[in-house]
mmCIF file with all atom_site columns, C-alpha atoms in Angstrom:
data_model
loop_
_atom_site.group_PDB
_atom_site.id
_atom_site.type_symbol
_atom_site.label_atom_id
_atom_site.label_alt_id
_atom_site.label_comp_id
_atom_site.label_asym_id
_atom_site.label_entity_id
_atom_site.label_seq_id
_atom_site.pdbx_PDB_ins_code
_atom_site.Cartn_x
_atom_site.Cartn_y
_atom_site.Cartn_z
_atom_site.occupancy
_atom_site.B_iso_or_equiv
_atom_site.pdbx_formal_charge
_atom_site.auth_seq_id
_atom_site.auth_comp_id
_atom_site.auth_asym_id
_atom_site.auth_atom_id
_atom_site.pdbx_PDB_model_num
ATOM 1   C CA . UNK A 1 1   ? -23.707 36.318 -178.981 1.00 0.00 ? 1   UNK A CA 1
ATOM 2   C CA . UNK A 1 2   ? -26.400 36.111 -181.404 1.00 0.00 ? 2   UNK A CA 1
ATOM 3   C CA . UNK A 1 3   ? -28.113 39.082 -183.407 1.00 0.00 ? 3   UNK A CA 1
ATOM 4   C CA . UNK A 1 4   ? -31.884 39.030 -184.309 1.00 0.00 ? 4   UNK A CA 1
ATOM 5   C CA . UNK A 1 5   ? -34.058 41.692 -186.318 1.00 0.00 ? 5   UNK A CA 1
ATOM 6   C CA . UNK A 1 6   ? -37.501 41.131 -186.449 1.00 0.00 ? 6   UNK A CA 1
ATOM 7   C CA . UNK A 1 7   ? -39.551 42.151 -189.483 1.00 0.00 ? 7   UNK A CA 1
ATOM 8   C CA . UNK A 1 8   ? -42.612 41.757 -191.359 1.00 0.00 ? 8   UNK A CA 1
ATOM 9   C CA . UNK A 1 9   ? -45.527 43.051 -189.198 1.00 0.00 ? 9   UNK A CA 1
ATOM 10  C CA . UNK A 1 10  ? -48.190 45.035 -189.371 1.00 0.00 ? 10  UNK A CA 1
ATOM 11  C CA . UNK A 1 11  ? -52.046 45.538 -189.709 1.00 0.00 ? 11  UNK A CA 1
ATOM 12  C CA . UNK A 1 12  ? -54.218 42.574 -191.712 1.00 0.00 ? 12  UNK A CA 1
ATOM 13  C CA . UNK A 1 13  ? -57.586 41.574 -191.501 1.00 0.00 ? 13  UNK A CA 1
ATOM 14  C CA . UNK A 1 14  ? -59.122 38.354 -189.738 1.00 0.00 ? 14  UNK A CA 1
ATOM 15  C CA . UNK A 1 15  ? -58.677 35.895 -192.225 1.00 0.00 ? 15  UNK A CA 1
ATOM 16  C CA . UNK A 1 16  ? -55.648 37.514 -193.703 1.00 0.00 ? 16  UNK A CA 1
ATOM 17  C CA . UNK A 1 17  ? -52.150 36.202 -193.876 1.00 0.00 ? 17  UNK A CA 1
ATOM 18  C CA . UNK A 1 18  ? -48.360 37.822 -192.716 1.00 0.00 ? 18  UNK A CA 1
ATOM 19  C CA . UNK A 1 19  ? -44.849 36.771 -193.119 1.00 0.00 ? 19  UNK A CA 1
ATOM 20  C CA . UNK A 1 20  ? -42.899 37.450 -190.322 1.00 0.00 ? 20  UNK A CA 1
ATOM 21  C CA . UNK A 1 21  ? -38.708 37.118 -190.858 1.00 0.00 ? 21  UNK A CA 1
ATOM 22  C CA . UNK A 1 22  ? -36.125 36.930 -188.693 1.00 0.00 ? 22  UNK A CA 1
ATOM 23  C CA . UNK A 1 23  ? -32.226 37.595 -189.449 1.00 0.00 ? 23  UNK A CA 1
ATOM 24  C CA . UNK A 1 24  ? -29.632 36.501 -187.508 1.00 0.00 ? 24  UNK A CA 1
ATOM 25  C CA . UNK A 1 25  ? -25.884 37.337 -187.612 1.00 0.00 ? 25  UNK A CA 1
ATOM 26  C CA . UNK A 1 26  ? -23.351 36.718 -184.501 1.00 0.00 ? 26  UNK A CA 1
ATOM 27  C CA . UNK A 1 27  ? -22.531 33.436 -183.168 1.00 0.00 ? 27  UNK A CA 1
ATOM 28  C CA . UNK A 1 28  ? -25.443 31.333 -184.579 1.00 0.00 ? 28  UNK A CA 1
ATOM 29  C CA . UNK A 1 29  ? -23.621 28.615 -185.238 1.00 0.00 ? 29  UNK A CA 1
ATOM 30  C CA . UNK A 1 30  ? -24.198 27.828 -181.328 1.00 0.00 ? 30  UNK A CA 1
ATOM 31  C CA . UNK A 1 31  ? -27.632 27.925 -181.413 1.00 0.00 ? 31  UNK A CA 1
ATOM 32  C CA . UNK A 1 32  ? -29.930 25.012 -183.032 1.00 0.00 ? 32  UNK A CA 1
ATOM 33  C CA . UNK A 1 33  ? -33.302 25.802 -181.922 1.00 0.00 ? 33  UNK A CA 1
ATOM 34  C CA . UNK A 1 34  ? -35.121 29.091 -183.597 1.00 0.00 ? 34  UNK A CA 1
ATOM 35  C CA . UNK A 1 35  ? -38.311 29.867 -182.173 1.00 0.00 ? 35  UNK A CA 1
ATOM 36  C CA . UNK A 1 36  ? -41.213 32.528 -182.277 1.00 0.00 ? 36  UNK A CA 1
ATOM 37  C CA . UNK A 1 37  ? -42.887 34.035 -179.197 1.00 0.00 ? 37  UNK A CA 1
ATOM 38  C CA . UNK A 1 38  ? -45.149 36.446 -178.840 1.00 0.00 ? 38  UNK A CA 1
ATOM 39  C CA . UNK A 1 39  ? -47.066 38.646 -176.241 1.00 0.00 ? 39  UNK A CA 1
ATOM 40  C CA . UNK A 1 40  ? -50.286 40.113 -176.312 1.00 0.00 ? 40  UNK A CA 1
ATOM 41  C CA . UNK A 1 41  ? -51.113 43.450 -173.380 1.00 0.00 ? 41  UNK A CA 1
ATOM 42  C CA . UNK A 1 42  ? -51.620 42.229 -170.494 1.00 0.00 ? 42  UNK A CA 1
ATOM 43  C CA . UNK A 1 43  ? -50.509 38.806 -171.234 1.00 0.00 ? 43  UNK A CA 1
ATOM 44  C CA . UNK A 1 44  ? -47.251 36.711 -170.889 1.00 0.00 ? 44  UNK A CA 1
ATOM 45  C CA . UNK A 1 45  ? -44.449 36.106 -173.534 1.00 0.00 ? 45  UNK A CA 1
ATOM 46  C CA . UNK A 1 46  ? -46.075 32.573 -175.100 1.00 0.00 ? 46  UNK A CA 1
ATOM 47  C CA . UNK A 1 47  ? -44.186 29.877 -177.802 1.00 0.00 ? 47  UNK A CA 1
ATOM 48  C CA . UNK A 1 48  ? -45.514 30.311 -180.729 1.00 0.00 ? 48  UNK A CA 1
ATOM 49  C CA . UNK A 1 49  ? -43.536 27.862 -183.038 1.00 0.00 ? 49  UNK A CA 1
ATOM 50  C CA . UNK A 1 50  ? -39.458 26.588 -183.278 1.00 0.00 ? 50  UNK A CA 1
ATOM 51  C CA . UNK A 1 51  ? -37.285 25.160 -185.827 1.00 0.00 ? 51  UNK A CA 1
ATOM 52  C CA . UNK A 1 52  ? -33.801 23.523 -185.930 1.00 0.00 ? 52  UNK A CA 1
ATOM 53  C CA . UNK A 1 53  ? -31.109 24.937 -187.968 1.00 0.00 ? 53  UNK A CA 1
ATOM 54  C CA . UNK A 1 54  ? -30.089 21.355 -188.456 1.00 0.00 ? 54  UNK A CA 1
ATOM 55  C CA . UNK A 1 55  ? -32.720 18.845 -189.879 1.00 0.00 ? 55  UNK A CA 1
ATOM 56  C CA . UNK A 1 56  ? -35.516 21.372 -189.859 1.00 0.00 ? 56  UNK A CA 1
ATOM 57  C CA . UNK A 1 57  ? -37.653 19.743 -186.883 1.00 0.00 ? 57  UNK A CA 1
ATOM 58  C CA . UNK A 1 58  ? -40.280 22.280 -185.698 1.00 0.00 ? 58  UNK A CA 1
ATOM 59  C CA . UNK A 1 59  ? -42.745 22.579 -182.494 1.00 0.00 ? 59  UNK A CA 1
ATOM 60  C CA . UNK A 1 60  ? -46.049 24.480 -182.732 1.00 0.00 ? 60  UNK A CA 1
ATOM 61  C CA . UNK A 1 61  ? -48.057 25.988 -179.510 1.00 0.00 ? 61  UNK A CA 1
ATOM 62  C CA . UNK A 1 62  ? -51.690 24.085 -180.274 1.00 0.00 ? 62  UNK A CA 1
ATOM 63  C CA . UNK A 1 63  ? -52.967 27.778 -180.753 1.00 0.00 ? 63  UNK A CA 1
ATOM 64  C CA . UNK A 1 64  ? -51.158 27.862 -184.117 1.00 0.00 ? 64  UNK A CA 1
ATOM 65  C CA . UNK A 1 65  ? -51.092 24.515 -185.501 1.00 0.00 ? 65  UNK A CA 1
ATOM 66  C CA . UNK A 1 66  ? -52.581 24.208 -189.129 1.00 0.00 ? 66  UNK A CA 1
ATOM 67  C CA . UNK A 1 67  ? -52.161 27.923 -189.244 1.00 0.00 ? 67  UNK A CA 1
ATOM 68  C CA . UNK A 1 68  ? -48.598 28.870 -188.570 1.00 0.00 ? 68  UNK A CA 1
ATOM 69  C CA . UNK A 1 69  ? -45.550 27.148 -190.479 1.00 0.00 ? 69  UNK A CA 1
ATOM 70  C CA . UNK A 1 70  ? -42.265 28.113 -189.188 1.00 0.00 ? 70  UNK A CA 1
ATOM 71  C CA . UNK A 1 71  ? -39.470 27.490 -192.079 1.00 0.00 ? 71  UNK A CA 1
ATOM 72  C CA . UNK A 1 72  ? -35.659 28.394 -192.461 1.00 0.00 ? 72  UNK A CA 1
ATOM 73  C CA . UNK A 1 73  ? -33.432 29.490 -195.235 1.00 0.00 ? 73  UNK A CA 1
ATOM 74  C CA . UNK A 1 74  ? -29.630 28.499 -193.853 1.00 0.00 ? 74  UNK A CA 1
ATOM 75  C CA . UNK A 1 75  ? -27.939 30.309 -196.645 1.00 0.00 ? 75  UNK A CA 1
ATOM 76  C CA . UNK A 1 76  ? -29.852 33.381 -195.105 1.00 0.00 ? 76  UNK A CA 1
ATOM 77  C CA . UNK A 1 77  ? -29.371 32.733 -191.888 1.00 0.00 ? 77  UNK A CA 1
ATOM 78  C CA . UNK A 1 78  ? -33.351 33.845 -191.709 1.00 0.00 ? 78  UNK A CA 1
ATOM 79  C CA . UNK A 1 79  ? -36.323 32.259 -190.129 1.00 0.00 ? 79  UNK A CA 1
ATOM 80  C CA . UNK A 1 80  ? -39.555 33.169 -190.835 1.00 0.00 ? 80  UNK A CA 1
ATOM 81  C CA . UNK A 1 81  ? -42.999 32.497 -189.661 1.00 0.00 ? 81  UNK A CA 1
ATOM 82  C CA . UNK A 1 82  ? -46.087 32.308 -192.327 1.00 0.00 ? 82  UNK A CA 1
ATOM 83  C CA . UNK A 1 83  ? -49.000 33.313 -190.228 1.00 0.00 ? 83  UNK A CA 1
ATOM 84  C CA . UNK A 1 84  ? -52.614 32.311 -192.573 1.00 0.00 ? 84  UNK A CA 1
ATOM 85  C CA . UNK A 1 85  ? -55.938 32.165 -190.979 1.00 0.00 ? 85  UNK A CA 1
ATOM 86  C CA . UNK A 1 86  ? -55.052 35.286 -188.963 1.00 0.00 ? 86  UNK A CA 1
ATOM 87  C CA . UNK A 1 87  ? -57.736 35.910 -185.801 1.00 0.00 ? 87  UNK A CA 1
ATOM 88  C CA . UNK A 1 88  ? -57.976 38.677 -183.374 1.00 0.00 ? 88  UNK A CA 1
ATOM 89  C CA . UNK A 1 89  ? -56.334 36.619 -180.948 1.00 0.00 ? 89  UNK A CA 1
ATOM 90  C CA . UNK A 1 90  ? -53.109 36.425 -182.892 1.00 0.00 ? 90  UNK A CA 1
ATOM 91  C CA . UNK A 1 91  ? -52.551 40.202 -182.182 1.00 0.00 ? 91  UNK A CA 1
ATOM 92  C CA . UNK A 1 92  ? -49.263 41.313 -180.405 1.00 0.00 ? 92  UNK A CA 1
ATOM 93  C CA . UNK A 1 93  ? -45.955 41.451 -180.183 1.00 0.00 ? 93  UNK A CA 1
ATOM 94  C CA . UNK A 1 94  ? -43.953 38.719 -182.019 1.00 0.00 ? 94  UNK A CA 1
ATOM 95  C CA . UNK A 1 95  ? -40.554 38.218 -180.938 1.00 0.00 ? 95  UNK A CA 1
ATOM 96  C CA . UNK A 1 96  ? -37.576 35.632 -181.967 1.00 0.00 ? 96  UNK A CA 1
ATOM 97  C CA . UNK A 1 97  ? -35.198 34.516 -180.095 1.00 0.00 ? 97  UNK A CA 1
ATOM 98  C CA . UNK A 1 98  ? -32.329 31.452 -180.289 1.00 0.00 ? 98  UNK A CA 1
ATOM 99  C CA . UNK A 1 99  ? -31.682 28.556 -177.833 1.00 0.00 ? 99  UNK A CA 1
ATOM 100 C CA . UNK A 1 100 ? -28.995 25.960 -177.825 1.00 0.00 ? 100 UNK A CA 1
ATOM 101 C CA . UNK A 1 101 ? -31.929 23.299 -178.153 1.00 0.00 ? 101 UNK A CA 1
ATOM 102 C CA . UNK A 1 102 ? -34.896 23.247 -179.693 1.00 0.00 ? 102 UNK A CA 1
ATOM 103 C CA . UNK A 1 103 ? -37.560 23.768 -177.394 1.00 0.00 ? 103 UNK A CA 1
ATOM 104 C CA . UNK A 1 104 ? -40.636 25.079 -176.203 1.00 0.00 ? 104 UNK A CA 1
ATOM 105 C CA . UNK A 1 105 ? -39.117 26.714 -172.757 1.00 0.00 ? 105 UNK A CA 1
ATOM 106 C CA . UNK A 1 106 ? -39.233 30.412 -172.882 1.00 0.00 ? 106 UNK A CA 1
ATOM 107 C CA . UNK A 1 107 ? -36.305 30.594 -170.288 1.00 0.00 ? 107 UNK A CA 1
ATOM 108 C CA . UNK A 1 108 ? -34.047 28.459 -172.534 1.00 0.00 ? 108 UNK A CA 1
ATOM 109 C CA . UNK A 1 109 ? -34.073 31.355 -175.375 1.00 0.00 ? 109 UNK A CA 1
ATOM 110 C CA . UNK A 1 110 ? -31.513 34.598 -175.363 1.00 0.00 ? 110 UNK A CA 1
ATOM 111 C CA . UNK A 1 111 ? -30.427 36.610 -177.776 1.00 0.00 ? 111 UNK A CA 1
ATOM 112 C CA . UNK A 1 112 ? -34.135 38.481 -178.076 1.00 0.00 ? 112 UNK A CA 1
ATOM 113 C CA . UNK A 1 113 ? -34.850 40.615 -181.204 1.00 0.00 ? 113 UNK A CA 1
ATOM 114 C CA . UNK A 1 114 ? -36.937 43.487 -180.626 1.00 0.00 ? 114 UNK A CA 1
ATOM 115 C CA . UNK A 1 115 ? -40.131 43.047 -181.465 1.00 0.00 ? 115 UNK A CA 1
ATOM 116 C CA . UNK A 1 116 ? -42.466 43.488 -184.164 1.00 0.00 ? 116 UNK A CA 1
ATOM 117 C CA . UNK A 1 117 ? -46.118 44.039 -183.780 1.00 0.00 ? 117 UNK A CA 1
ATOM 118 C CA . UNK A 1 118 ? -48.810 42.278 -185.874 1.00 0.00 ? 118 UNK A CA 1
ATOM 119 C CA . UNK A 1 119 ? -52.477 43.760 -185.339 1.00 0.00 ? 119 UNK A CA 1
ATOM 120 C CA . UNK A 1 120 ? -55.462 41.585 -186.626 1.00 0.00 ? 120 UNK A CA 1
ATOM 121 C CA . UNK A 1 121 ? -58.255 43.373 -187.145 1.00 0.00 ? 121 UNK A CA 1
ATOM 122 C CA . UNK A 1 122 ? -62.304 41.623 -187.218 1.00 0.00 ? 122 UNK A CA 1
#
């Protein structure tokens, strides 16, 4: 079983940038694919971005590209996302989660954290 704790959100302006971390403990060895979802009221959970333990190799949602980078510190065992360019849109819940593969497939992930909320404000 894998541990995640979300951190790192909050309240920024449109244009504004957030880090967003994500610390995992537990059996992460297992896991190789790190990824970022989020959901906005109303709306489904959505990929936001992934990353592989191993080799680094990362997936963006085309919502985020150019704005997002997703990066990893192993010694850490964190992931975190560096949200610039923030919009309105961006606003809700982000979530991590870990999959065996790396992959875009929101079914593929377990081991949920709980959340943290990022507001963007116009």
């Amino acid at each position: 079983q894998v541990q995640l704790v979300e951190s790192g959100g909050g309240v920024v302006q449109a244009g504004g940038s957030q880090r967003l971390s994500c610390a995992a403990s537990g059996r992460t060895f297992s896991k190789d694919g790190m990824g970022w979802f989020r959901q906005a009221p109303g709306k489904e959970r959505e990929f936001v971005a992934v990353i592989a333990w191993s080799g680094g190799y990362t997936l963006y949602a085309d919502s985020v590209k150019g704005r997002f980078t997703i990066y990893r510190d192993n010694a850490k065992n964190t992931v975190y996302l560096q949200m610039n360019s923030l919009k309105p849109e961006d606003t809700a819940v982000y979530y991590c989660a870990a999959s065996r593969t790396v992959t875009t497939t929101l079914g593929a992930y377990d081991g949920w954290g709980q959340g943290t909320q990022v507001t963007v404000s116009s």
